Amino acid sequence: RIEVQFAAHCRAMPRDMMGGMVAVQRYRDATFARAALEALETYGPPVAVITGNGHARTDWGIPALIAQAAPEVTTHAIGFVETQTEMPFDETRLIPPTKREDPCNALTKN
């Protein structure tokens, strides 16, 4: 996960910062998962969580944490991506790319 975070941040930030960033992402995933389960208990299905693709991954994101905490709950993660990805989702939707400056420019400009 450290390497994934390093690549996601354009390899421009110090690698030794990535462990902390992974910990923060794991905390956010856990917080989202807990909120989704609380909403399910309070309001019933369906519950939707709209988040970035990294949090929607089925291998270690919100769906994985829900599966650990409440294996009886069914999840369905949809990744909206501009290009094909190796990220695991239950479903992937390819969407047209948005015109924008390369986000890595903000991290690599001097």
PDB file of N, CA and C in Angstrom:
ATOM      1  N   ARG A   1       0.822  -1.200   0.000  1.00  0.00           N
ATOM      2  CA  ARG A   1       0.000   0.000   0.000  1.00  0.00           C
ATOM      3  C   ARG A   1       0.857   1.251   0.000  1.00  0.00           C
ATOM      4  N   ILE A   2       2.020   1.153   0.601  1.00  0.00           N
ATOM      5  CA  ILE A   2       2.923   2.309   0.589  1.00  0.00           C
ATOM      6  C   ILE A   2       3.316   2.654  -0.844  1.00  0.00           C
ATOM      7  N   GLU A   3       3.621   1.645  -1.652  1.00  0.00           N
ATOM      8  CA  GLU A   3       3.990   1.896  -3.047  1.00  0.00           C
ATOM      9  C   GLU A   3       2.821   2.472  -3.840  1.00  0.00           C
ATOM     10  N   VAL A   4       1.611   2.005  -3.570  1.00  0.00           N
ATOM     11  CA  VAL A   4       0.422   2.541  -4.248  1.00  0.00           C
ATOM     12  C   VAL A   4       0.246   4.013  -3.892  1.00  0.00           C
ATOM     13  N   GLN A   5       0.405   4.361  -2.619  1.00  0.00           N
ATOM     14  CA  GLN A   5       0.291   5.757  -2.191  1.00  0.00           C
ATOM     15  C   GLN A   5       1.393   6.606  -2.821  1.00  0.00           C
ATOM     16  N   PHE A   6       2.600   6.064  -2.868  1.00  0.00           N
ATOM     17  CA  PHE A   6       3.733   6.795  -3.447  1.00  0.00           C
ATOM     18  C   PHE A   6       3.447   7.106  -4.913  1.00  0.00           C
ATOM     19  N   ALA A   7       2.969   6.115  -5.662  1.00  0.00           N
ATOM     20  CA  ALA A   7       2.641   6.329  -7.076  1.00  0.00           C
ATOM     21  C   ALA A   7       1.472   7.303  -7.225  1.00  0.00           C
ATOM     22  N   ALA A   8       0.473   7.186  -6.352  1.00  0.00           N
ATOM     23  CA  ALA A   8      -0.697   8.069  -6.420  1.00  0.00           C
ATOM     24  C   ALA A   8      -0.329   9.523  -6.149  1.00  0.00           C
ATOM     25  N   HIS A   9       0.784   9.733  -5.478  1.00  0.00           N
ATOM     26  CA  HIS A   9       1.251  11.086  -5.196  1.00  0.00           C
ATOM     27  C   HIS A   9       2.443  11.439  -6.080  1.00  0.00           C
ATOM     28  N   CYS A  10       2.435  10.844  -7.279  1.00  0.00           N
ATOM     29  CA  CYS A  10       3.363  11.211  -8.362  1.00  0.00           C
ATOM     30  C   CYS A  10       4.825  10.965  -8.020  1.00  0.00           C
ATOM     31  N   ARG A  11       5.080  10.118  -7.041  1.00  0.00           N
ATOM     32  CA  ARG A  11       6.442   9.822  -6.590  1.00  0.00           C
ATOM     33  C   ARG A  11       7.197  11.109  -6.220  1.00  0.00           C
ATOM     34  N   ALA A  12       6.431  12.137  -5.860  1.00  0.00           N
ATOM     35  CA  ALA A  12       7.018  13.449  -5.597  1.00  0.00           C
ATOM     36  C   ALA A  12       7.175  13.746  -4.112  1.00  0.00           C
ATOM     37  N   MET A  13       6.503  12.985  -3.273  1.00  0.00           N
ATOM     38  CA  MET A  13       6.581  13.229  -1.835  1.00  0.00           C
ATOM     39  C   MET A  13       7.561  12.230  -1.221  1.00  0.00           C
ATOM     40  N   PRO A  14       8.124  12.552  -0.090  1.00  0.00           N
ATOM     41  CA  PRO A  14       9.049  11.598   0.535  1.00  0.00           C
ATOM     42  C   PRO A  14       8.368  10.261   0.818  1.00  0.00           C
ATOM     43  N   ARG A  15       9.022   9.189   0.432  1.00  0.00           N
ATOM     44  CA  ARG A  15       8.460   7.852   0.617  1.00  0.00           C
ATOM     45  C   ARG A  15       8.185   7.571   2.092  1.00  0.00           C
ATOM     46  N   ASP A  16       8.995   8.116   2.998  1.00  0.00           N
ATOM     47  CA  ASP A  16       8.787   7.822   4.421  1.00  0.00           C
ATOM     48  C   ASP A  16       7.517   8.475   4.981  1.00  0.00           C
ATOM     49  N   MET A  17       6.878   9.352   4.218  1.00  0.00           N
ATOM     50  CA  MET A  17       5.591   9.927   4.627  1.00  0.00           C
ATOM     51  C   MET A  17       4.426   9.001   4.290  1.00  0.00           C
ATOM     52  N   MET A  18       4.651   8.040   3.419  1.00  0.00           N
ATOM     53  CA  MET A  18       3.550   7.232   2.893  1.00  0.00           C
ATOM     54  C   MET A  18       2.917   6.318   3.938  1.00  0.00           C
ATOM     55  N   GLY A  19       3.698   5.830   4.889  1.00  0.00           N
ATOM     56  CA  GLY A  19       3.125   4.990   5.944  1.00  0.00           C
ATOM     57  C   GLY A  19       2.042   5.727   6.708  1.00  0.00           C
ATOM     58  N   GLY A  20       2.292   6.982   7.017  1.00  0.00           N
ATOM     59  CA  GLY A  20       1.295   7.799   7.701  1.00  0.00           C
ATOM     60  C   GLY A  20       0.078   8.051   6.829  1.00  0.00           C
ATOM     61  N   MET A  21       0.301   8.237   5.542  1.00  0.00           N
ATOM     62  CA  MET A  21      -0.818   8.461   4.636  1.00  0.00           C
ATOM     63  C   MET A  21      -1.668   7.202   4.494  1.00  0.00           C
ATOM     64  N   VAL A  22      -1.029   6.043   4.485  1.00  0.00           N
ATOM     65  CA  VAL A  22      -1.772   4.779   4.447  1.00  0.00           C
ATOM     66  C   VAL A  22      -2.607   4.636   5.722  1.00  0.00           C
ATOM     67  N   ALA A  23      -2.018   4.970   6.854  1.00  0.00           N
ATOM     68  CA  ALA A  23      -2.752   4.877   8.124  1.00  0.00           C
ATOM     69  C   ALA A  23      -3.973   5.792   8.117  1.00  0.00           C
ATOM     70  N   VAL A  24      -3.832   6.990   7.579  1.00  0.00           N
ATOM     71  CA  VAL A  24      -4.955   7.924   7.504  1.00  0.00           C
ATOM     72  C   VAL A  24      -6.028   7.374   6.570  1.00  0.00           C
ATOM     73  N   GLN A  25      -5.632   6.800   5.423  1.00  0.00           N
ATOM     74  CA  GLN A  25      -6.618   6.231   4.510  1.00  0.00           C
ATOM     75  C   GLN A  25      -7.349   5.067   5.170  1.00  0.00           C
ATOM     76  N   ARG A  26      -6.632   4.231   5.899  1.00  0.00           N
ATOM     77  CA  ARG A  26      -7.282   3.117   6.595  1.00  0.00           C
ATOM     78  C   ARG A  26      -8.273   3.634   7.629  1.00  0.00           C
ATOM     79  N   TYR A  27      -7.913   4.691   8.342  1.00  0.00           N
ATOM     80  CA  TYR A  27      -8.819   5.288   9.331  1.00  0.00           C
ATOM     81  C   TYR A  27     -10.077   5.829   8.651  1.00  0.00           C
ATOM     82  N   ARG A  28      -9.889   6.519   7.516  1.00  0.00           N
ATOM     83  CA  ARG A  28     -11.051   7.049   6.793  1.00  0.00           C
ATOM     84  C   ARG A  28     -11.942   5.915   6.301  1.00  0.00           C
ATOM     85  N   ASP A  29     -11.333   4.850   5.771  1.00  0.00           N
ATOM     86  CA  ASP A  29     -12.121   3.700   5.324  1.00  0.00           C
ATOM     87  C   ASP A  29     -12.946   3.131   6.472  1.00  0.00           C
ATOM     88  N   ALA A  30     -12.320   2.997   7.632  1.00  0.00           N
ATOM     89  CA  ALA A  30     -13.023   2.454   8.800  1.00  0.00           C
ATOM     90  C   ALA A  30     -14.158   3.376   9.233  1.00  0.00           C
ATOM     91  N   THR A  31     -13.925   4.682   9.178  1.00  0.00           N
ATOM     92  CA  THR A  31     -14.948   5.648   9.560  1.00  0.00           C
ATOM     93  C   THR A  31     -16.125   5.599   8.590  1.00  0.00           C
ATOM     94  N   PHE A  32     -15.828   5.532   7.289  1.00  0.00           N
ATOM     95  CA  PHE A  32     -16.892   5.407   6.287  1.00  0.00           C
ATOM     96  C   PHE A  32     -17.670   4.112   6.482  1.00  0.00           C
ATOM     97  N   ALA A  33     -16.964   3.018   6.716  1.00  0.00           N
ATOM     98  CA  ALA A  33     -17.625   1.718   6.894  1.00  0.00           C
ATOM     99  C   ALA A  33     -18.543   1.747   8.118  1.00  0.00           C
ATOM    100  N   ARG A  34     -18.044   2.296   9.216  1.00  0.00           N
ATOM    101  CA  ARG A  34     -18.869   2.386  10.423  1.00  0.00           C
ATOM    102  C   ARG A  34     -20.107   3.250  10.182  1.00  0.00           C
ATOM    103  N   ALA A  35     -19.943   4.379   9.500  1.00  0.00           N
ATOM    104  CA  ALA A  35     -21.080   5.253   9.206  1.00  0.00           C
ATOM    105  C   ALA A  35     -22.101   4.547   8.308  1.00  0.00           C
ATOM    106  N   ALA A  36     -21.622   3.788   7.329  1.00  0.00           N
ATOM    107  CA  ALA A  36     -22.536   3.055   6.441  1.00  0.00           C
ATOM    108  C   ALA A  36     -23.313   2.004   7.217  1.00  0.00           C
ATOM    109  N   LEU A  37     -22.637   1.279   8.095  1.00  0.00           N
ATOM    110  CA  LEU A  37     -23.319   0.255   8.886  1.00  0.00           C
ATOM    111  C   LEU A  37     -24.310   0.877   9.868  1.00  0.00           C
ATOM    112  N   GLU A  38     -23.953   2.025  10.446  1.00  0.00           N
ATOM    113  CA  GLU A  38     -24.884   2.718  11.337  1.00  0.00           C
ATOM    114  C   GLU A  38     -26.102   3.217  10.569  1.00  0.00           C
ATOM    115  N   ALA A  39     -25.899   3.728   9.355  1.00  0.00           N
ATOM    116  CA  ALA A  39     -27.024   4.181   8.529  1.00  0.00           C
ATOM    117  C   ALA A  39     -27.909   3.001   8.144  1.00  0.00           C
ATOM    118  N   LEU A  40     -27.299   1.872   7.839  1.00  0.00           N
ATOM    119  CA  LEU A  40     -28.072   0.679   7.499  1.00  0.00           C
ATOM    120  C   LEU A  40     -28.933   0.244   8.671  1.00  0.00           C
ATOM    121  N   GLU A  41     -28.355   0.263   9.869  1.00  0.00           N
ATOM    122  CA  GLU A  41     -29.104  -0.131  11.065  1.00  0.00           C
ATOM    123  C   GLU A  41     -30.229   0.860  11.367  1.00  0.00           C
ATOM    124  N   THR A  42     -29.966   2.135  11.185  1.00  0.00           N
ATOM    125  CA  THR A  42     -30.939   3.173  11.517  1.00  0.00           C
ATOM    126  C   THR A  42     -32.045   3.294  10.473  1.00  0.00           C
ATOM    127  N   TYR A  43     -31.671   3.290   9.193  1.00  0.00           N
ATOM    128  CA  TYR A  43     -32.634   3.598   8.132  1.00  0.00           C
ATOM    129  C   TYR A  43     -32.988   2.413   7.245  1.00  0.00           C
ATOM    130  N   GLY A  44     -32.208   1.346   7.307  1.00  0.00           N
ATOM    131  CA  GLY A  44     -32.434   0.209   6.429  1.00  0.00           C
ATOM    132  C   GLY A  44     -31.820   0.437   5.061  1.00  0.00           C
ATOM    133  N   PRO A  45     -31.907  -0.581   4.220  1.00  0.00           N
ATOM    134  CA  PRO A  45     -31.292  -0.468   2.898  1.00  0.00           C
ATOM    135  C   PRO A  45     -32.161   0.363   1.951  1.00  0.00           C
ATOM    136  N   PRO A  46     -31.594   0.888   0.910  1.00  0.00           N
ATOM    137  CA  PRO A  46     -30.178   0.826   0.561  1.00  0.00           C
ATOM    138  C   PRO A  46     -29.405   1.971   1.208  1.00  0.00           C
ATOM    139  N   VAL A  47     -28.118   1.794   1.338  1.00  0.00           N
ATOM    140  CA  VAL A  47     -27.207   2.835   1.809  1.00  0.00           C
ATOM    141  C   VAL A  47     -26.159   3.018   0.720  1.00  0.00           C
ATOM    142  N   ALA A  48     -25.906   4.254   0.339  1.00  0.00           N
ATOM    143  CA  ALA A  48     -24.887   4.547  -0.672  1.00  0.00           C
ATOM    144  C   ALA A  48     -23.785   5.377  -0.045  1.00  0.00           C
ATOM    145  N   VAL A  49     -22.559   5.026  -0.335  1.00  0.00           N
ATOM    146  CA  VAL A  49     -21.397   5.805   0.074  1.00  0.00           C
ATOM    147  C   VAL A  49     -20.727   6.282  -1.206  1.00  0.00           C
ATOM    148  N   ILE A  50     -20.641   7.572  -1.386  1.00  0.00           N
ATOM    149  CA  ILE A  50     -19.993   8.142  -2.571  1.00  0.00           C
ATOM    150  C   ILE A  50     -18.627   8.631  -2.138  1.00  0.00           C
ATOM    151  N   THR A  51     -17.595   8.037  -2.723  1.00  0.00           N
ATOM    152  CA  THR A  51     -16.236   8.324  -2.281  1.00  0.00           C
ATOM    153  C   THR A  51     -15.271   8.136  -3.442  1.00  0.00           C
ATOM    154  N   GLY A  52     -14.035   8.434  -3.197  1.00  0.00           N
ATOM    155  CA  GLY A  52     -13.012   8.216  -4.212  1.00  0.00           C
ATOM    156  C   GLY A  52     -12.742   6.735  -4.422  1.00  0.00           C
ATOM    157  N   ASN A  53     -12.174   6.421  -5.570  1.00  0.00           N
ATOM    158  CA  ASN A  53     -11.937   5.025  -5.931  1.00  0.00           C
ATOM    159  C   ASN A  53     -11.051   4.285  -4.941  1.00  0.00           C
ATOM    160  N   GLY A  54     -10.082   4.954  -4.371  1.00  0.00           N
ATOM    161  CA  GLY A  54      -9.204   4.277  -3.410  1.00  0.00           C
ATOM    162  C   GLY A  54      -9.958   3.751  -2.203  1.00  0.00           C
ATOM    163  N   HIS A  55     -10.992   4.453  -1.798  1.00  0.00           N
ATOM    164  CA  HIS A  55     -11.806   4.014  -0.662  1.00  0.00           C
ATOM    165  C   HIS A  55     -12.835   2.955  -1.061  1.00  0.00           C
ATOM    166  N   ALA A  56     -13.151   2.899  -2.352  1.00  0.00           N
ATOM    167  CA  ALA A  56     -14.166   1.953  -2.837  1.00  0.00           C
ATOM    168  C   ALA A  56     -13.576   0.603  -3.245  1.00  0.00           C
ATOM    169  N   ARG A  57     -12.275   0.455  -3.203  1.00  0.00           N
ATOM    170  CA  ARG A  57     -11.631  -0.807  -3.584  1.00  0.00           C
ATOM    171  C   ARG A  57     -12.201  -1.960  -2.767  1.00  0.00           C
ATOM    172  N   THR A  58     -12.408  -3.080  -3.422  1.00  0.00           N
ATOM    173  CA  THR A  58     -12.971  -4.226  -2.708  1.00  0.00           C
ATOM    174  C   THR A  58     -11.919  -5.023  -1.951  1.00  0.00           C
ATOM    175  N   ASP A  59     -10.641  -4.784  -2.217  1.00  0.00           N
ATOM    176  CA  ASP A  59      -9.607  -5.560  -1.528  1.00  0.00           C
ATOM    177  C   ASP A  59      -9.226  -4.996  -0.168  1.00  0.00           C
ATOM    178  N   TRP A  60      -9.224  -3.662  -0.020  1.00  0.00           N
ATOM    179  CA  TRP A  60      -8.862  -3.118   1.297  1.00  0.00           C
ATOM    180  C   TRP A  60      -9.653  -1.863   1.658  1.00  0.00           C
ATOM    181  N   GLY A  61     -10.561  -1.439   0.835  1.00  0.00           N
ATOM    182  CA  GLY A  61     -11.349  -0.245   1.116  1.00  0.00           C
ATOM    183  C   GLY A  61     -12.572  -0.527   1.971  1.00  0.00           C
ATOM    184  N   ILE A  62     -13.543   0.354   1.864  1.00  0.00           N
ATOM    185  CA  ILE A  62     -14.760   0.270   2.661  1.00  0.00           C
ATOM    186  C   ILE A  62     -15.464  -1.080   2.524  1.00  0.00           C
ATOM    187  N   PRO A  63     -15.636  -1.612   1.306  1.00  0.00           N
ATOM    188  CA  PRO A  63     -16.321  -2.911   1.195  1.00  0.00           C
ATOM    189  C   PRO A  63     -15.618  -4.027   1.967  1.00  0.00           C
ATOM    190  N   ALA A  64     -14.300  -4.038   1.964  1.00  0.00           N
ATOM    191  CA  ALA A  64     -13.551  -5.075   2.688  1.00  0.00           C
ATOM    192  C   ALA A  64     -13.765  -4.951   4.194  1.00  0.00           C
ATOM    193  N   LEU A  65     -13.808  -3.719   4.689  1.00  0.00           N
ATOM    194  CA  LEU A  65     -14.010  -3.522   6.127  1.00  0.00           C
ATOM    195  C   LEU A  65     -15.434  -3.863   6.546  1.00  0.00           C
ATOM    196  N   ILE A  66     -16.400  -3.556   5.681  1.00  0.00           N
ATOM    197  CA  ILE A  66     -17.779  -3.951   5.985  1.00  0.00           C
ATOM    198  C   ILE A  66     -17.884  -5.472   6.018  1.00  0.00           C
ATOM    199  N   ALA A  67     -17.218  -6.130   5.080  1.00  0.00           N
ATOM    200  CA  ALA A  67     -17.250  -7.605   5.050  1.00  0.00           C
ATOM    201  C   ALA A  67     -16.660  -8.200   6.322  1.00  0.00           C
ATOM    202  N   GLN A  68     -15.639  -7.557   6.885  1.00  0.00           N
ATOM    203  CA  GLN A  68     -15.044  -8.043   8.138  1.00  0.00           C
ATOM    204  C   GLN A  68     -15.973  -7.801   9.320  1.00  0.00           C
ATOM    205  N   ALA A  69     -16.551  -6.604   9.371  1.00  0.00           N
ATOM    206  CA  ALA A  69     -17.366  -6.227  10.529  1.00  0.00           C
ATOM    207  C   ALA A  69     -18.764  -6.823  10.494  1.00  0.00           C
ATOM    208  N   ALA A  70     -19.313  -6.984   9.299  1.00  0.00           N
ATOM    209  CA  ALA A  70     -20.691  -7.462   9.160  1.00  0.00           C
ATOM    210  C   ALA A  70     -20.792  -8.333   7.905  1.00  0.00           C
ATOM    211  N   PRO A  71     -20.290  -9.566   7.989  1.00  0.00           N
ATOM    212  CA  PRO A  71     -20.251 -10.423   6.798  1.00  0.00           C
ATOM    213  C   PRO A  71     -21.615 -10.702   6.175  1.00  0.00           C
ATOM    214  N   GLU A  72     -22.675 -10.477   6.907  1.00  0.00           N
ATOM    215  CA  GLU A  72     -24.020 -10.701   6.367  1.00  0.00           C
ATOM    216  C   GLU A  72     -24.486  -9.555   5.463  1.00  0.00           C
ATOM    217  N   VAL A  73     -23.763  -8.448   5.461  1.00  0.00           N
ATOM    218  CA  VAL A  73     -24.137  -7.280   4.665  1.00  0.00           C
ATOM    219  C   VAL A  73     -23.532  -7.406   3.266  1.00  0.00           C
ATOM    220  N   THR A  74     -24.356  -7.174   2.271  1.00  0.00           N
ATOM    221  CA  THR A  74     -23.905  -7.206   0.878  1.00  0.00           C
ATOM    222  C   THR A  74     -23.483  -5.815   0.438  1.00  0.00           C
ATOM    223  N   THR A  75     -22.347  -5.730  -0.229  1.00  0.00           N
ATOM    224  CA  THR A  75     -21.886  -4.460  -0.785  1.00  0.00           C
ATOM    225  C   THR A  75     -21.720  -4.613  -2.295  1.00  0.00           C
ATOM    226  N   HIS A  76     -21.702  -3.498  -2.975  1.00  0.00           N
ATOM    227  CA  HIS A  76     -21.450  -3.482  -4.418  1.00  0.00           C
ATOM    228  C   HIS A  76     -20.680  -2.206  -4.716  1.00  0.00           C
ATOM    229  N   ALA A  77     -19.412  -2.349  -5.061  1.00  0.00           N
ATOM    230  CA  ALA A  77     -18.540  -1.195  -5.292  1.00  0.00           C
ATOM    231  C   ALA A  77     -18.422  -0.933  -6.792  1.00  0.00           C
ATOM    232  N   ILE A  78     -18.724   0.304  -7.175  1.00  0.00           N
ATOM    233  CA  ILE A  78     -18.601   0.723  -8.566  1.00  0.00           C
ATOM    234  C   ILE A  78     -17.467   1.729  -8.657  1.00  0.00           C
ATOM    235  N   GLY A  79     -16.487   1.444  -9.498  1.00  0.00           N
ATOM    236  CA  GLY A  79     -15.391   2.374  -9.746  1.00  0.00           C
ATOM    237  C   GLY A  79     -15.655   3.139 -11.030  1.00  0.00           C
ATOM    238  N   PHE A  80     -15.696   4.450 -10.957  1.00  0.00           N
ATOM    239  CA  PHE A  80     -15.825   5.299 -12.140  1.00  0.00           C
ATOM    240  C   PHE A  80     -14.409   5.741 -12.514  1.00  0.00           C
ATOM    241  N   VAL A  81     -13.939   5.291 -13.660  1.00  0.00           N
ATOM    242  CA  VAL A  81     -12.551   5.519 -14.057  1.00  0.00           C
ATOM    243  C   VAL A  81     -12.487   6.093 -15.474  1.00  0.00           C
ATOM    244  N   GLU A  82     -11.420   6.835 -15.728  1.00  0.00           N
ATOM    245  CA  GLU A  82     -11.223   7.423 -17.050  1.00  0.00           C
ATOM    246  C   GLU A  82     -10.437   6.492 -17.969  1.00  0.00           C
ATOM    247  N   THR A  83      -9.678   5.580 -17.398  1.00  0.00           N
ATOM    248  CA  THR A  83      -8.933   4.584 -18.167  1.00  0.00           C
ATOM    249  C   THR A  83      -9.025   3.259 -17.431  1.00  0.00           C
ATOM    250  N   GLN A  84      -8.741   2.182 -18.131  1.00  0.00           N
ATOM    251  CA  GLN A  84      -8.775   0.867 -17.489  1.00  0.00           C
ATOM    252  C   GLN A  84      -7.852   0.877 -16.273  1.00  0.00           C
ATOM    253  N   THR A  85      -8.233   0.135 -15.262  1.00  0.00           N
ATOM    254  CA  THR A  85      -7.485   0.123 -14.007  1.00  0.00           C
ATOM    255  C   THR A  85      -7.365  -1.294 -13.473  1.00  0.00           C
ATOM    256  N   GLU A  86      -6.358  -1.492 -12.679  1.00  0.00           N
ATOM    257  CA  GLU A  86      -6.181  -2.764 -11.980  1.00  0.00           C
ATOM    258  C   GLU A  86      -6.884  -2.753 -10.625  1.00  0.00           C
ATOM    259  N   MET A  87      -7.430  -1.596 -10.226  1.00  0.00           N
ATOM    260  CA  MET A  87      -8.126  -1.528  -8.933  1.00  0.00           C
ATOM    261  C   MET A  87      -9.317  -2.473  -8.952  1.00  0.00           C
ATOM    262  N   PRO A  88      -9.486  -3.251  -7.888  1.00  0.00           N
ATOM    263  CA  PRO A  88     -10.614  -4.179  -7.857  1.00  0.00           C
ATOM    264  C   PRO A  88     -11.904  -3.503  -7.386  1.00  0.00           C
ATOM    265  N   PHE A  89     -12.922  -3.631  -8.221  1.00  0.00           N
ATOM    266  CA  PHE A  89     -14.276  -3.182  -7.908  1.00  0.00           C
ATOM    267  C   PHE A  89     -15.222  -4.307  -8.301  1.00  0.00           C
ATOM    268  N   ASP A  90     -16.445  -4.262  -7.832  1.00  0.00           N
ATOM    269  CA  ASP A  90     -17.455  -5.200  -8.303  1.00  0.00           C
ATOM    270  C   ASP A  90     -17.881  -4.861  -9.725  1.00  0.00           C
ATOM    271  N   GLU A  91     -17.786  -3.588 -10.046  1.00  0.00           N
ATOM    272  CA  GLU A  91     -18.190  -3.101 -11.366  1.00  0.00           C
ATOM    273  C   GLU A  91     -17.334  -1.887 -11.691  1.00  0.00           C
ATOM    274  N   THR A  92     -16.934  -1.767 -12.941  1.00  0.00           N
ATOM    275  CA  THR A  92     -16.150  -0.615 -13.372  1.00  0.00           C
ATOM    276  C   THR A  92     -16.898   0.091 -14.487  1.00  0.00           C
ATOM    277  N   ARG A  93     -17.018   1.394 -14.369  1.00  0.00           N
ATOM    278  CA  ARG A  93     -17.650   2.209 -15.410  1.00  0.00           C
ATOM    279  C   ARG A  93     -16.584   3.132 -15.992  1.00  0.00           C
ATOM    280  N   LEU A  94     -16.372   3.010 -17.281  1.00  0.00           N
ATOM    281  CA  LEU A  94     -15.420   3.865 -17.986  1.00  0.00           C
ATOM    282  C   LEU A  94     -16.142   5.153 -18.369  1.00  0.00           C
ATOM    283  N   ILE A  95     -15.583   6.282 -17.946  1.00  0.00           N
ATOM    284  CA  ILE A  95     -16.199   7.579 -18.223  1.00  0.00           C
ATOM    285  C   ILE A  95     -15.235   8.417 -19.055  1.00  0.00           C
ATOM    286  N   PRO A  96     -15.738   9.407 -19.790  1.00  0.00           N
ATOM    287  CA  PRO A  96     -14.854  10.243 -20.594  1.00  0.00           C
ATOM    288  C   PRO A  96     -13.887  11.023 -19.705  1.00  0.00           C
ATOM    289  N   PRO A  97     -12.642  11.135 -20.121  1.00  0.00           N
ATOM    290  CA  PRO A  97     -11.673  11.909 -19.331  1.00  0.00           C
ATOM    291  C   PRO A  97     -12.085  13.382 -19.244  1.00  0.00           C
ATOM    292  N   THR A  98     -11.803  13.976 -18.117  1.00  0.00           N
ATOM    293  CA  THR A  98     -12.045  15.395 -17.913  1.00  0.00           C
ATOM    294  C   THR A  98     -10.792  16.156 -18.323  1.00  0.00           C
ATOM    295  N   LYS A  99     -10.979  17.254 -19.057  1.00  0.00           N
ATOM    296  CA  LYS A  99      -9.834  18.085 -19.411  1.00  0.00           C
ATOM    297  C   LYS A  99      -9.354  18.816 -18.162  1.00  0.00           C
ATOM    298  N   ARG A 100      -8.100  18.602 -17.820  1.00  0.00           N
ATOM    299  CA  ARG A 100      -7.513  19.282 -16.663  1.00  0.00           C
ATOM    300  C   ARG A 100      -6.003  19.175 -16.767  1.00  0.00           C
ATOM    301  N   GLU A 101      -5.353  20.024 -16.044  1.00  0.00           N
ATOM    302  CA  GLU A 101      -3.901  19.965 -15.983  1.00  0.00           C
ATOM    303  C   GLU A 101      -3.501  18.675 -15.268  1.00  0.00           C
ATOM    304  N   ASP A 102      -2.363  18.147 -15.601  1.00  0.00           N
ATOM    305  CA  ASP A 102      -1.852  16.954 -14.947  1.00  0.00           C
ATOM    306  C   ASP A 102      -1.763  17.232 -13.447  1.00  0.00           C
ATOM    307  N   PRO A 103      -2.463  16.457 -12.598  1.00  0.00           N
ATOM    308  CA  PRO A 103      -2.434  16.728 -11.153  1.00  0.00           C
ATOM    309  C   PRO A 103      -1.043  16.599 -10.551  1.00  0.00           C
ATOM    310  N   CYS A 104      -0.159  15.882 -11.199  1.00  0.00           N
ATOM    311  CA  CYS A 104       1.203  15.758 -10.678  1.00  0.00           C
ATOM    312  C   CYS A 104       1.983  17.073 -10.788  1.00  0.00           C
ATOM    313  N   ASN A 105       1.562  17.952 -11.682  1.00  0.00           N
ATOM    314  CA  ASN A 105       2.262  19.236 -11.817  1.00  0.00           C
ATOM    315  C   ASN A 105       2.280  20.007 -10.514  1.00  0.00           C
ATOM    316  N   ALA A 106       1.195  19.956  -9.745  1.00  0.00           N
ATOM    317  CA  ALA A 106       1.120  20.687  -8.484  1.00  0.00           C
ATOM    318  C   ALA A 106       2.129  20.150  -7.468  1.00  0.00           C
ATOM    319  N   LEU A 107       2.482  18.877  -7.575  1.00  0.00           N
ATOM    320  CA  LEU A 107       3.431  18.280  -6.619  1.00  0.00           C
ATOM    321  C   LEU A 107       4.872  18.356  -7.093  1.00  0.00           C
ATOM    322  N   THR A 108       5.072  18.572  -8.376  1.00  0.00           N
ATOM    323  CA  THR A 108       6.432  18.537  -8.895  1.00  0.00           C
ATOM    324  C   THR A 108       6.975  19.894  -9.301  1.00  0.00           C
ATOM    325  N   LYS A 109       6.137  20.937  -9.291  1.00  0.00           N
ATOM    326  CA  LYS A 109       6.617  22.282  -9.623  1.00  0.00           C
ATOM    327  C   LYS A 109       7.524  22.792  -8.520  1.00  0.00           C
ATOM    328  N   ASN A 110       8.548  23.496  -8.908  1.00  0.00           N
ATOM    329  CA  ASN A 110       9.473  24.081  -7.903  1.00  0.00           C
ATOM    330  C   ASN A 110       9.092  25.470  -7.562  1.00  0.00           C
TER     331      ASN A 110
END
